[in-house]
Structures are given as structure tokens and as C-alpha cells.
mmCIF file of C-alpha atoms and ligand atoms in Angstrom:
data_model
loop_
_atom_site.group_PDB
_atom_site.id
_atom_site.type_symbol
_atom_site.label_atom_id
_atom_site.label_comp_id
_atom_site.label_asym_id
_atom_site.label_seq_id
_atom_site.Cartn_x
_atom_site.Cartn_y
_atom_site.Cartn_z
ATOM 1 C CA UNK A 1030 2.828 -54.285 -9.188
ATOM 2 C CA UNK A 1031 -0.818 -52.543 -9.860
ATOM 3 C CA UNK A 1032 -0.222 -48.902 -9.923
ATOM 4 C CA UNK A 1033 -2.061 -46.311 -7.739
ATOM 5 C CA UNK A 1034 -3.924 -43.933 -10.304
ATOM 6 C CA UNK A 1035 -2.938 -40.460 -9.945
ATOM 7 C CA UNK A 1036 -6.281 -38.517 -10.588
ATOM 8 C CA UNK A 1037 -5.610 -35.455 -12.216
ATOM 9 C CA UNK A 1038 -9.299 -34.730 -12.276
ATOM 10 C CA UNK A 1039 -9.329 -34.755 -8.293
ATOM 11 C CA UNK A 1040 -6.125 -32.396 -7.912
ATOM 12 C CA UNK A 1041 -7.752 -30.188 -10.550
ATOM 13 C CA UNK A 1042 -10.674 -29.607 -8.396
ATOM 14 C CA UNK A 1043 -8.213 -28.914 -5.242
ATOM 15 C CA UNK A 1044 -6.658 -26.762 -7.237
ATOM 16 C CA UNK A 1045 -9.560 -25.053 -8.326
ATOM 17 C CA UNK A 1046 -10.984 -24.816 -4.932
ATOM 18 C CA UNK A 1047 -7.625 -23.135 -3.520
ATOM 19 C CA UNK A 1048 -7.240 -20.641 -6.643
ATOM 20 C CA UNK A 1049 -11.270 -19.446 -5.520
ATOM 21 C CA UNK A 1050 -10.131 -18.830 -2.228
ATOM 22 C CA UNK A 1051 -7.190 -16.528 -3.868
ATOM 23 C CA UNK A 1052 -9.735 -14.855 -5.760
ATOM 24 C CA UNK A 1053 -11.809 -14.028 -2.672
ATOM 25 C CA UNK A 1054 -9.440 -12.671 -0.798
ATOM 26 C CA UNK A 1055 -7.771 -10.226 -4.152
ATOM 27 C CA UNK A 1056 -11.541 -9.490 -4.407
ATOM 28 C CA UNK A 1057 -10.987 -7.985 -0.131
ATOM 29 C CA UNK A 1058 -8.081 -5.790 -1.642
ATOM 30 C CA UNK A 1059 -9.923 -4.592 -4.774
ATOM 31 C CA UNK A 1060 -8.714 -7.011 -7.331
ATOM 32 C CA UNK A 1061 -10.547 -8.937 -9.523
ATOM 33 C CA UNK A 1062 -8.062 -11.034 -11.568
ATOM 34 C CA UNK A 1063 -8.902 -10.729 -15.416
ATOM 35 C CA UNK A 1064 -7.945 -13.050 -18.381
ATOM 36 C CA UNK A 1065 -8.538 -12.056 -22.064
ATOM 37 C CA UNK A 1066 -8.404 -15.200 -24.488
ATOM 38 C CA UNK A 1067 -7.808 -14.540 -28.005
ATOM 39 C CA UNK A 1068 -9.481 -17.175 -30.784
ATOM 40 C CA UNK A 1069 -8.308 -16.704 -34.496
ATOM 41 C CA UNK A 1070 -10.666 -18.667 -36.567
ATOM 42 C CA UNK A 1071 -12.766 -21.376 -36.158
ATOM 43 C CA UNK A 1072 -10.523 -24.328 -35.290
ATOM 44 C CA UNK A 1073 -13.354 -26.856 -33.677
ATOM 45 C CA UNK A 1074 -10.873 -28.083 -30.869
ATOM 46 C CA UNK A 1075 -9.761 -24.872 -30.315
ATOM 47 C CA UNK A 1076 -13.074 -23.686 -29.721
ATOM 48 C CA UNK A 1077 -13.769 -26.642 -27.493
ATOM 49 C CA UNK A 1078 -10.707 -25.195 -25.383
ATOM 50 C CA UNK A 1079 -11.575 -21.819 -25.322
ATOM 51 C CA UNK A 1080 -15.158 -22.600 -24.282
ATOM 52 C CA UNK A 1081 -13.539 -24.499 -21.162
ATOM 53 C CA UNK A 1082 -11.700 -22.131 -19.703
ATOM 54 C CA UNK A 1083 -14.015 -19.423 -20.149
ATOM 55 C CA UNK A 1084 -16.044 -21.600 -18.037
ATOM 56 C CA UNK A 1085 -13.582 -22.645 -15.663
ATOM 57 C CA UNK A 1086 -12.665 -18.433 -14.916
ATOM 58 C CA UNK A 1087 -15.848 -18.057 -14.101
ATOM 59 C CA UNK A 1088 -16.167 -20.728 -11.857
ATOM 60 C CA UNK A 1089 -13.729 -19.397 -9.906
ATOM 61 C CA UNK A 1090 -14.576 -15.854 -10.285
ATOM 62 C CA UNK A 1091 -12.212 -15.048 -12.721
ATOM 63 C CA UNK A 1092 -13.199 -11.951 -14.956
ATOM 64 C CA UNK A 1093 -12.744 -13.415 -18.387
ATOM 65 C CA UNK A 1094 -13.169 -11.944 -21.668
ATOM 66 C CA UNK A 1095 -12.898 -14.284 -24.832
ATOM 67 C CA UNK A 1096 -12.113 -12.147 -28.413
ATOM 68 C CA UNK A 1097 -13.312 -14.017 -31.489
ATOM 69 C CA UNK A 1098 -11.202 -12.754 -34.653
ATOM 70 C CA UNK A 1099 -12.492 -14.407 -37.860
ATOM 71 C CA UNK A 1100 -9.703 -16.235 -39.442
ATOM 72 C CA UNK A 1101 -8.668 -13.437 -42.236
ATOM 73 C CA UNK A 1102 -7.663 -11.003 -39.177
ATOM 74 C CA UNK A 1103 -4.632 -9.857 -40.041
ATOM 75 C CA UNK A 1104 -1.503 -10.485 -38.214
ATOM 76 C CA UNK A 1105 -1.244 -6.483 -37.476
ATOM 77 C CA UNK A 1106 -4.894 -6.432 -36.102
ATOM 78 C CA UNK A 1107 -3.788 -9.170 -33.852
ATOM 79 C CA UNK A 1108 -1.161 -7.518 -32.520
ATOM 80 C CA UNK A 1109 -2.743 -4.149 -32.430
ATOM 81 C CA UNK A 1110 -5.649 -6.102 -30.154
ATOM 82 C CA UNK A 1111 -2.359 -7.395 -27.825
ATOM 83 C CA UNK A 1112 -1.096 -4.549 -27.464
ATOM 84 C CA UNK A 1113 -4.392 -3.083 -26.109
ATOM 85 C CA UNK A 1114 -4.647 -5.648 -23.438
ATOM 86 C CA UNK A 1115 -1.378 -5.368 -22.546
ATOM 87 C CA UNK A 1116 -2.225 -1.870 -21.541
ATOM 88 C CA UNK A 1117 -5.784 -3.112 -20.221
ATOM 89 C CA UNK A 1118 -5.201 -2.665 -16.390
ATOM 90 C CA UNK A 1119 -8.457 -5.067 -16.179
ATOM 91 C CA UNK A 1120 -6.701 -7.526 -17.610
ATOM 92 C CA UNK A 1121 -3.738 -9.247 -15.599
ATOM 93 C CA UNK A 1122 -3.445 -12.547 -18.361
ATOM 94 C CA UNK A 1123 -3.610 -12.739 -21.945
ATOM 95 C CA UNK A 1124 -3.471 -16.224 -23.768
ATOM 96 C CA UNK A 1125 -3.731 -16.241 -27.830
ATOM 97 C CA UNK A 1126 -4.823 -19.846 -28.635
ATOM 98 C CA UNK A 1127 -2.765 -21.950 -30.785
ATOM 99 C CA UNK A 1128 -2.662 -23.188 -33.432
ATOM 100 C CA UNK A 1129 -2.837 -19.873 -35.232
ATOM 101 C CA UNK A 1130 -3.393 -19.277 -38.845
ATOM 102 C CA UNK A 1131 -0.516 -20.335 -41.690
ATOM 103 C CA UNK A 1132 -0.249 -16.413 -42.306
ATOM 104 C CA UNK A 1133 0.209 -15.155 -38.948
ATOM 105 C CA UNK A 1134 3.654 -15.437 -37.074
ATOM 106 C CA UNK A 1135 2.936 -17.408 -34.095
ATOM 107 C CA UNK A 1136 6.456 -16.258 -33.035
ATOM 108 C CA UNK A 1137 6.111 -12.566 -33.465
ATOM 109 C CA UNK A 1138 2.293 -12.715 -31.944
ATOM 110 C CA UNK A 1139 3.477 -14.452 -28.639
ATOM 111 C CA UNK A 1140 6.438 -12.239 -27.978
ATOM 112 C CA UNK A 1141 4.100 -9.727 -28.085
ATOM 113 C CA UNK A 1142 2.201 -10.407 -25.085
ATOM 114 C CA UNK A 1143 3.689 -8.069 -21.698
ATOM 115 C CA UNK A 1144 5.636 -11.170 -20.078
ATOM 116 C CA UNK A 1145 3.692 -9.940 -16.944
ATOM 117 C CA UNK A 1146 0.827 -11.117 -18.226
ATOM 118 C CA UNK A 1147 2.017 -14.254 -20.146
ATOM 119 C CA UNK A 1148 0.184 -16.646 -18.411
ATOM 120 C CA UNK A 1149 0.696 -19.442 -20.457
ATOM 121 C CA UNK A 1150 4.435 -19.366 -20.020
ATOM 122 C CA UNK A 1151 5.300 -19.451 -23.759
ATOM 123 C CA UNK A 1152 7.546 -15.667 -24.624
ATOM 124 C CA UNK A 1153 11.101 -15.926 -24.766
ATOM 125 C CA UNK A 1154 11.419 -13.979 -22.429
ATOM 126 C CA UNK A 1155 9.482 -15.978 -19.725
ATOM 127 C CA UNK A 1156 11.330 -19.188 -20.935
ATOM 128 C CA UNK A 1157 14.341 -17.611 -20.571
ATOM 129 C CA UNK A 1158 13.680 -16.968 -16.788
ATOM 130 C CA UNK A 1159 12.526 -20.565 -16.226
ATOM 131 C CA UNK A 1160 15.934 -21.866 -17.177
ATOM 132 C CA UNK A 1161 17.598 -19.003 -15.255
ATOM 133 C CA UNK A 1162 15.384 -19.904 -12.740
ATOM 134 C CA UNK A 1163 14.343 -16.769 -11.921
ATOM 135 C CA UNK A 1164 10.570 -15.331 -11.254
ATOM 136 C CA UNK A 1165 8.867 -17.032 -14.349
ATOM 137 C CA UNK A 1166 5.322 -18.666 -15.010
ATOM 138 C CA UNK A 1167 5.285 -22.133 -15.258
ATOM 139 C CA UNK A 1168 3.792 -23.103 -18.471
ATOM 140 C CA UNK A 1169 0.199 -24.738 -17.818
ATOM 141 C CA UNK A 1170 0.897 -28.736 -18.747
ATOM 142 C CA UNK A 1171 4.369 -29.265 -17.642
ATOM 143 C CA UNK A 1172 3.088 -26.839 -14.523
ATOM 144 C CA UNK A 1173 0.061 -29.650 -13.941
ATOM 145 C CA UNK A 1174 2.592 -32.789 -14.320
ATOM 146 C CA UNK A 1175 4.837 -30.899 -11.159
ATOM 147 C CA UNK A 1176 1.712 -30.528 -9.263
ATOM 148 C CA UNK A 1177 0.323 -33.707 -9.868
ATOM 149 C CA UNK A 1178 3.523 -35.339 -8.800
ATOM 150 C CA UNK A 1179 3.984 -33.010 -5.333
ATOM 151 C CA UNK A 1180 0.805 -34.097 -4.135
ATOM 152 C CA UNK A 1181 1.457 -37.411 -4.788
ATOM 153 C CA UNK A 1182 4.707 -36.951 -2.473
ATOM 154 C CA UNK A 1183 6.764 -38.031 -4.947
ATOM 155 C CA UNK A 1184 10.591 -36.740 -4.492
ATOM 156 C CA UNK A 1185 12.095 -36.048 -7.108
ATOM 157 C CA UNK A 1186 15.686 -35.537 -5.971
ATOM 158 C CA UNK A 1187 18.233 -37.716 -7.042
ATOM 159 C CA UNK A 1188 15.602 -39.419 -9.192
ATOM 160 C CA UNK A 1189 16.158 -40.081 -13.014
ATOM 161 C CA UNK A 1190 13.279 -38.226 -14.896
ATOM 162 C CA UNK A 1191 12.996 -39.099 -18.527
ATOM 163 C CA UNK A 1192 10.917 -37.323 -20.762
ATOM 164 C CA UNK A 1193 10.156 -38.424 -23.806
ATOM 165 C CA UNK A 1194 8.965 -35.987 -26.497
ATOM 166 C CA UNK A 1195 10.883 -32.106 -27.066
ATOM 167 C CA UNK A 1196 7.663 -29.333 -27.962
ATOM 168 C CA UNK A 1197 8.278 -26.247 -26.705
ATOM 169 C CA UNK A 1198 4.811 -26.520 -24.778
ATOM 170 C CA UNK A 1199 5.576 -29.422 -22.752
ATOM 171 C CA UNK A 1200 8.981 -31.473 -23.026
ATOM 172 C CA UNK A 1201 11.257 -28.656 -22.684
ATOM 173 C CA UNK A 1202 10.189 -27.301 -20.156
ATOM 174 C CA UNK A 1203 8.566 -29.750 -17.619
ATOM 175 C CA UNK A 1204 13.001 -31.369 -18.468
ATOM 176 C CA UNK A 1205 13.548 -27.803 -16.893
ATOM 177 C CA UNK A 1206 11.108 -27.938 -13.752
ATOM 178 C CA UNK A 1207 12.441 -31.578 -12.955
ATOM 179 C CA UNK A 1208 15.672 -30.288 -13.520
ATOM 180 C CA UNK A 1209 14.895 -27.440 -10.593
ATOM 181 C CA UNK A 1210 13.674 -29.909 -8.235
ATOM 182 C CA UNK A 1211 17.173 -31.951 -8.277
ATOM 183 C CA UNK A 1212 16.828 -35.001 -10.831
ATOM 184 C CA UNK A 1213 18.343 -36.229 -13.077
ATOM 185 C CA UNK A 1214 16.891 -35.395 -16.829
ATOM 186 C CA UNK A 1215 17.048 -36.875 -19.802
ATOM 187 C CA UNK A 1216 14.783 -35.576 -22.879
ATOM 188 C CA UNK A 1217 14.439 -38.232 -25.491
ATOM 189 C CA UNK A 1218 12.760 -37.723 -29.228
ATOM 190 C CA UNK A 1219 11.859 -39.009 -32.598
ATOM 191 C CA UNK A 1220 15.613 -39.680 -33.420
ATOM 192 C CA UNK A 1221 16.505 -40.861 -29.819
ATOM 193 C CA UNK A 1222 18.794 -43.976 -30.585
ATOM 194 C CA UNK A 1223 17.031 -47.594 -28.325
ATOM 195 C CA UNK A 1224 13.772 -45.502 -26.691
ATOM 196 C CA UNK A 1225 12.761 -48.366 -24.634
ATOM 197 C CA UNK A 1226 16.220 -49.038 -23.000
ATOM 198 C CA UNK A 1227 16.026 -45.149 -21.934
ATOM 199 C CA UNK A 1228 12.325 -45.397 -20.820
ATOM 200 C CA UNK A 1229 13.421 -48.481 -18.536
ATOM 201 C CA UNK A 1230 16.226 -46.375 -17.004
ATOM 202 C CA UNK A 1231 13.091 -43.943 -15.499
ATOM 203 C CA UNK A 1232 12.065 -43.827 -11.771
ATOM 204 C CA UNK A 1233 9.825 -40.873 -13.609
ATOM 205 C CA UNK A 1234 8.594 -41.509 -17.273
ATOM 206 C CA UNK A 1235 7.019 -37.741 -18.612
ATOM 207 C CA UNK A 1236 5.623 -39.029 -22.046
ATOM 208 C CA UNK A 1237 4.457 -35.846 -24.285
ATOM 209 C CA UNK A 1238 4.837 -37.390 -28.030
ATOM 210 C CA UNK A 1239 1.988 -37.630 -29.141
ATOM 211 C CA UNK A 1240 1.891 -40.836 -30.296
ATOM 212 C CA UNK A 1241 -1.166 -43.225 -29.657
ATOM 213 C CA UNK A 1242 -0.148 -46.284 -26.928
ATOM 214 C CA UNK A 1243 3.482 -45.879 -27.967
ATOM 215 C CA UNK A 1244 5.189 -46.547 -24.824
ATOM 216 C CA UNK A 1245 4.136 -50.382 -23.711
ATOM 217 C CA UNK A 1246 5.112 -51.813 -20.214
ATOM 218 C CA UNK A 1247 7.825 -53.411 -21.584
ATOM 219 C CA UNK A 1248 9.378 -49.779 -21.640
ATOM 220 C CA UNK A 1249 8.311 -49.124 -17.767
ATOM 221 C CA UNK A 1250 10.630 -50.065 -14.936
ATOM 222 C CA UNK A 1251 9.271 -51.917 -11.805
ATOM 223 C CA UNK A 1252 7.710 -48.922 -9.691
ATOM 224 C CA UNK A 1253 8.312 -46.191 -11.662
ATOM 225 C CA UNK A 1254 5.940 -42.948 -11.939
ATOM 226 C CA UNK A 1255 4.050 -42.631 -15.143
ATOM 227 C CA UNK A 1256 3.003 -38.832 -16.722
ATOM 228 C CA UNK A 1257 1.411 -39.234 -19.808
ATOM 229 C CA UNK A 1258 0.445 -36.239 -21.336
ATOM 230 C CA UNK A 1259 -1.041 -37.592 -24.544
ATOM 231 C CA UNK A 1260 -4.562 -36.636 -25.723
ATOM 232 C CA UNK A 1261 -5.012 -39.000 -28.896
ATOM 233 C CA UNK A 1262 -8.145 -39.538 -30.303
ATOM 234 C CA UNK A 1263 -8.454 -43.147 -31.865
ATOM 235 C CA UNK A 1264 -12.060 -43.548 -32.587
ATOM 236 C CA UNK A 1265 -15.233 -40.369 -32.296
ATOM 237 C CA UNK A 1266 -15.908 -41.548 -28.382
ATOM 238 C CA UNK A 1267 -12.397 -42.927 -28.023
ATOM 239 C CA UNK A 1268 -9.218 -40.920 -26.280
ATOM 240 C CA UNK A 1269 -5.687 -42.633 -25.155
ATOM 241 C CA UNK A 1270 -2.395 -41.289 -24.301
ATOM 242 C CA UNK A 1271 1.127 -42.005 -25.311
ATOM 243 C CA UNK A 1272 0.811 -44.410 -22.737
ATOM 244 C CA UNK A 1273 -0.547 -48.929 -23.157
ATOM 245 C CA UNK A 1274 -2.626 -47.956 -19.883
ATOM 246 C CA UNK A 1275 -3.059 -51.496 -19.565
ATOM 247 C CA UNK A 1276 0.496 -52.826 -19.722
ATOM 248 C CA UNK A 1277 2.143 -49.638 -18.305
ATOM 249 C CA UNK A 1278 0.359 -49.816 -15.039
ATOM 250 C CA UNK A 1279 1.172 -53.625 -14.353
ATOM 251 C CA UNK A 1280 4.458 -51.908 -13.580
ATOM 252 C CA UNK A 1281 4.676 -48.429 -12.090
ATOM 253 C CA UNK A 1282 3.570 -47.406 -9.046
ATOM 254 C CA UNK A 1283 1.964 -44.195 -10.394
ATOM 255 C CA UNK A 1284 0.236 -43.741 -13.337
ATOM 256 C CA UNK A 1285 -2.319 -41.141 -14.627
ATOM 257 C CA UNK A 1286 -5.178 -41.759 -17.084
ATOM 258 C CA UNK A 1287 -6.249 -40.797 -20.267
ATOM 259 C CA UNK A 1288 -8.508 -38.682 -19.881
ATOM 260 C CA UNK A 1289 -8.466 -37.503 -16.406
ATOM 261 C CA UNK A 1290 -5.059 -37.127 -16.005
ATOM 262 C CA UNK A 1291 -2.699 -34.335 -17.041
ATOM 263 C CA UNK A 1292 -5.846 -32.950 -19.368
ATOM 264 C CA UNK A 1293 -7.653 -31.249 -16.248
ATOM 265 C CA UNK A 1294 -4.327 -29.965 -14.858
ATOM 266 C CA UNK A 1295 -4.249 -27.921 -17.715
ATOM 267 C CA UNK A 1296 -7.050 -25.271 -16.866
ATOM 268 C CA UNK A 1297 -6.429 -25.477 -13.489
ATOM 269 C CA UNK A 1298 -2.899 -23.955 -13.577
ATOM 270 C CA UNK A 1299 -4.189 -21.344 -16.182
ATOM 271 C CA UNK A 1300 -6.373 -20.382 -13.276
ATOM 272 C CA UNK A 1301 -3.686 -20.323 -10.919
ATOM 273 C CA UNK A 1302 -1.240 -18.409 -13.168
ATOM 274 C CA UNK A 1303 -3.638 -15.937 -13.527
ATOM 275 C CA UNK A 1304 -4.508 -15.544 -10.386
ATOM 276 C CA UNK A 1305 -1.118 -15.385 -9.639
ATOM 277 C CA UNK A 1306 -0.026 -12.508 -12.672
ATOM 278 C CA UNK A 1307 -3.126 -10.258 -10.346
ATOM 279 C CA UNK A 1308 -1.670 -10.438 -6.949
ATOM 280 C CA UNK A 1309 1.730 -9.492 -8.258
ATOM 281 C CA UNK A 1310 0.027 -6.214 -9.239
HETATM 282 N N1 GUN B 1494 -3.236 -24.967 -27.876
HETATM 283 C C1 GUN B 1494 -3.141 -26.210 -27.340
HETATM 284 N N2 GUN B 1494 -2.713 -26.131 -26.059
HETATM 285 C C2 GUN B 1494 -2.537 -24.825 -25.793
HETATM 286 C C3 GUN B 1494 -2.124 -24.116 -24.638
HETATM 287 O O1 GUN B 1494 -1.807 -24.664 -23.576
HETATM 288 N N3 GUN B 1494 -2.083 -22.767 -24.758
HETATM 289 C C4 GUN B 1494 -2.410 -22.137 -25.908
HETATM 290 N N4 GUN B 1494 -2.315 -20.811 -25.938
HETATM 291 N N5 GUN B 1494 -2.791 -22.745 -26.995
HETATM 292 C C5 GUN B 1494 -2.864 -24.094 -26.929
#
């Protein structure tokens, strides 16, 4: 089998599109959606981030705002800025970067943020309603692997999902969403006991490890849908996933690149989670 690619850079722009026409129409009742992005320091590939989806707000028509802190901020002044634009009625989603400084609390800082305006997904609070399954937002990657498999029409029920990799950020909780839409999860890691025998078991393979080309098409079962999450860079010019692109997509049916993939899902869904903290309002 030659797998069908599953262009994440395409579904971004859909995305994008329909999130604009959102924004038009909160504009008709008065509201213009607002996200504040905090930057501690001058991590390069943070910056990089941050620059994009600046950019992609105002694309959209977003009202962003993007707070610099130089990197000796304290971890009070950081929370003394969240707690302003948690108060900041312009402001309906707040996202602090990561990673954050070695002397500020990354815990303490996120659990700070209102979880009405925690548009990346990531207080305890907001996790706790996503396994509840209550009124949560979907954390932006594991959000953008859902979305990219709904509008490939892929049904999920009944279907064993494994994911392999555990963050906080992406395996837990894209185990979660798959878990909502009726299949059958397993969450495999570092310690996970025969990895390829569990990867072969997958009609849906989720990999978010982290790990350069780690999972080969030996680990792939005939058809199965491939997620790779993975943004490694090998060489200056030279990015590849957790996924042997190559081998992987001799067997599934589905498989998305690196780059192109999951990567552009990423801003996307921050649009649409912001979007979506505004018209709750
Ligand atoms: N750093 C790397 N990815 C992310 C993300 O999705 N959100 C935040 N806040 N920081 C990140």
C-alpha cells in the first residue's frame, strides 16, 4: 500500500479560513477576540513561535498582543502581569510560552491563567474537565491530530489508537480525545516493554516522542493511520518526525508529513480556541 498524505498544511488553511469567518461575524456583535502571548527570555525557537502566531491572529483578525519579559523577570512579575490579563476584558486568551526559565514555576505560572481564558488547554483545571469530559479546551496539538483525522473521515470507534509518547502537551491528552470518540487506547513510553509489537497492533499510530525516525514500517500495520507529531531537526535545513516517512508510508493508508503535518495544526487551533474562549463571553 502507498499511503494518501494527510496535509496538515491544507486543513490548517480551512481552518483558518472558517475561524475568519467566526471573527467576522463576533466583530457584527461587538467582539473582537483578543490573545495576549507572554515570552520570558530570549529562547530563539520560542521566538520563532511567538512571531507565528502573532502573525497568524492577525491574519485572521485576531487582536493580539505579544509581552516580551527579559529573562530575569521574576516569577511574581509574571504572575502579577497574568493576573492583569486575566482581568483584561480585551483579552479572551492568554498563552505563556514554554519552556520557561529554570527559576520560574512553570506549574504555579500556568495555574494561574483564568481557565476561561486558557487557550492552550494546559491548567489543571481544564485537564481535569477533558477527562471528565465536560466543557474544556482542547489542547492545540492533540486538538490538530482530531481534526486532521475528522476530515479525513476516519472513524475512530471501535478502532485501536496507540499513542506512543506520555507529555502532558500531547500524549495524554490526544489518549483522552481518542478515548471520547470510542477507541480503544493504549499510551506507550520510554519503558513500554516490545514497542513495535504494540505499534503493529494500531489501526491509528499517534507518535509524539520525540525521537528522530524512530518508528520504521516494520512497526506499521497494513492500512493503518499514521500521526506523527515529531518536529526533529537533524541537519540546519533538515526536519523529520518520529516517523521513517519512507518506510512508514509503504504501509498505512494515512500518513502526515514532516513538516506540513501536525506542525500547522498547531496555530490553527490556537486560533480557533481563541476564537472560541470570545464567543463564550
Ligand atoms: N512550547 C512549545 N509548544 C508550546 C505550546 O503549544 N504552547 C505553549 N504555551 N508553549 C509551547
Amino acid at each position: 500500500m502507498s499511503a494518501q498524505i494527510l496535509d496538515g498544511k491544507k486543513i490548517a488553511a480551512e481552518v483558518r479560513n472558517e475561524v475568519k469567518q467566526e471573527v467576522l461575524k463576533l466583530k457584527e456583535r461587538g467582539i473582537t477576540p483578543g490573545l495576549a502571548v507572554v515570552l520570558v527570555g530570549d529562547d530563539p525557537a520560542s521566538e520563532v513561535y511567538v512571531r507565528g502566531k502573532h502573525r497568524a491572529c492577525e491574519e485572521v483578525g485576531i487582536y493580539s498582543l505579544v509581552h516580551r519579559l527579559p529573562a530575569e523577570t521574576s516569577q511574581e512579575e509574571l504572575l502579577n502581569l497574568i493576573d492583569k490579563l486575566n482581568n483584561d476584558p480585551k483579552i479572551h486568551g492568554i498563552l505563556v510560552q514554554l519552556p520557561l526559565p529554570d527559576r520560574i514555576d512553570e506549574k504555579t505560572v500556568i495555574d494561574a491563567i483564568s481557565i476561561e481564558k486558557d487557550v492552550d488547554g494546559f491548567t489543571p483545571a481544564n485537564v481535569g474537565n477533558l477527562i471528565i469530559g465536560d466543557k474544556c479546551f482542547y489542547p492545540c496539538t492533540p486538538y490538530g491530530c482530531m481534526v486532521l483525522l475528522e476530515k479525513a473521515g476516519i472513524d475512530l470507534t471501535g478502532k485501536k489508537a496507540v499513542v506512543v509518547g506520555r507529555s502532558n502537551i500531547v500524549g495524554k491528552p490526544v489518549a483522552m480525545m481518542l478515548l471520547s470518540h470510542n477507541a480503544t487506547v493504549t499510551i506507550c513510553h520510554s519503558r513500554t516493554k516490545n514497542l513495535a509489537e504494540e505499534c503493529r497492533q494500531a489501526d491509528i499510530l499517534i507518535a509524539a516522542v520525540g525521537k528522530p525516525e524512530m518508528i520504521t514500517g516494520d512497526m506499521i500495520k497494513e492500512g493503518a493511520v499514521v500521526i506523527d507529531v515529531g518536529i526533529n531537526r537533524i541537519a540546519p535545513k533538515k526536519l523529520v518526525g518520529d516517523v521513517h516517512f519512507e518506510s512508514a508510508a509503504q504501509k498505512a493508508s494515512w500518513i502526515t508529513p514532516v513538516p506540513g503535518g501536525v506542525g500547522p495544526m498547531t496555530i490553527a487551533m490556537l486560533l480557533k480556541n481563541t476564537v472560541e474562549a470570545a464567543s463564550r463571553k
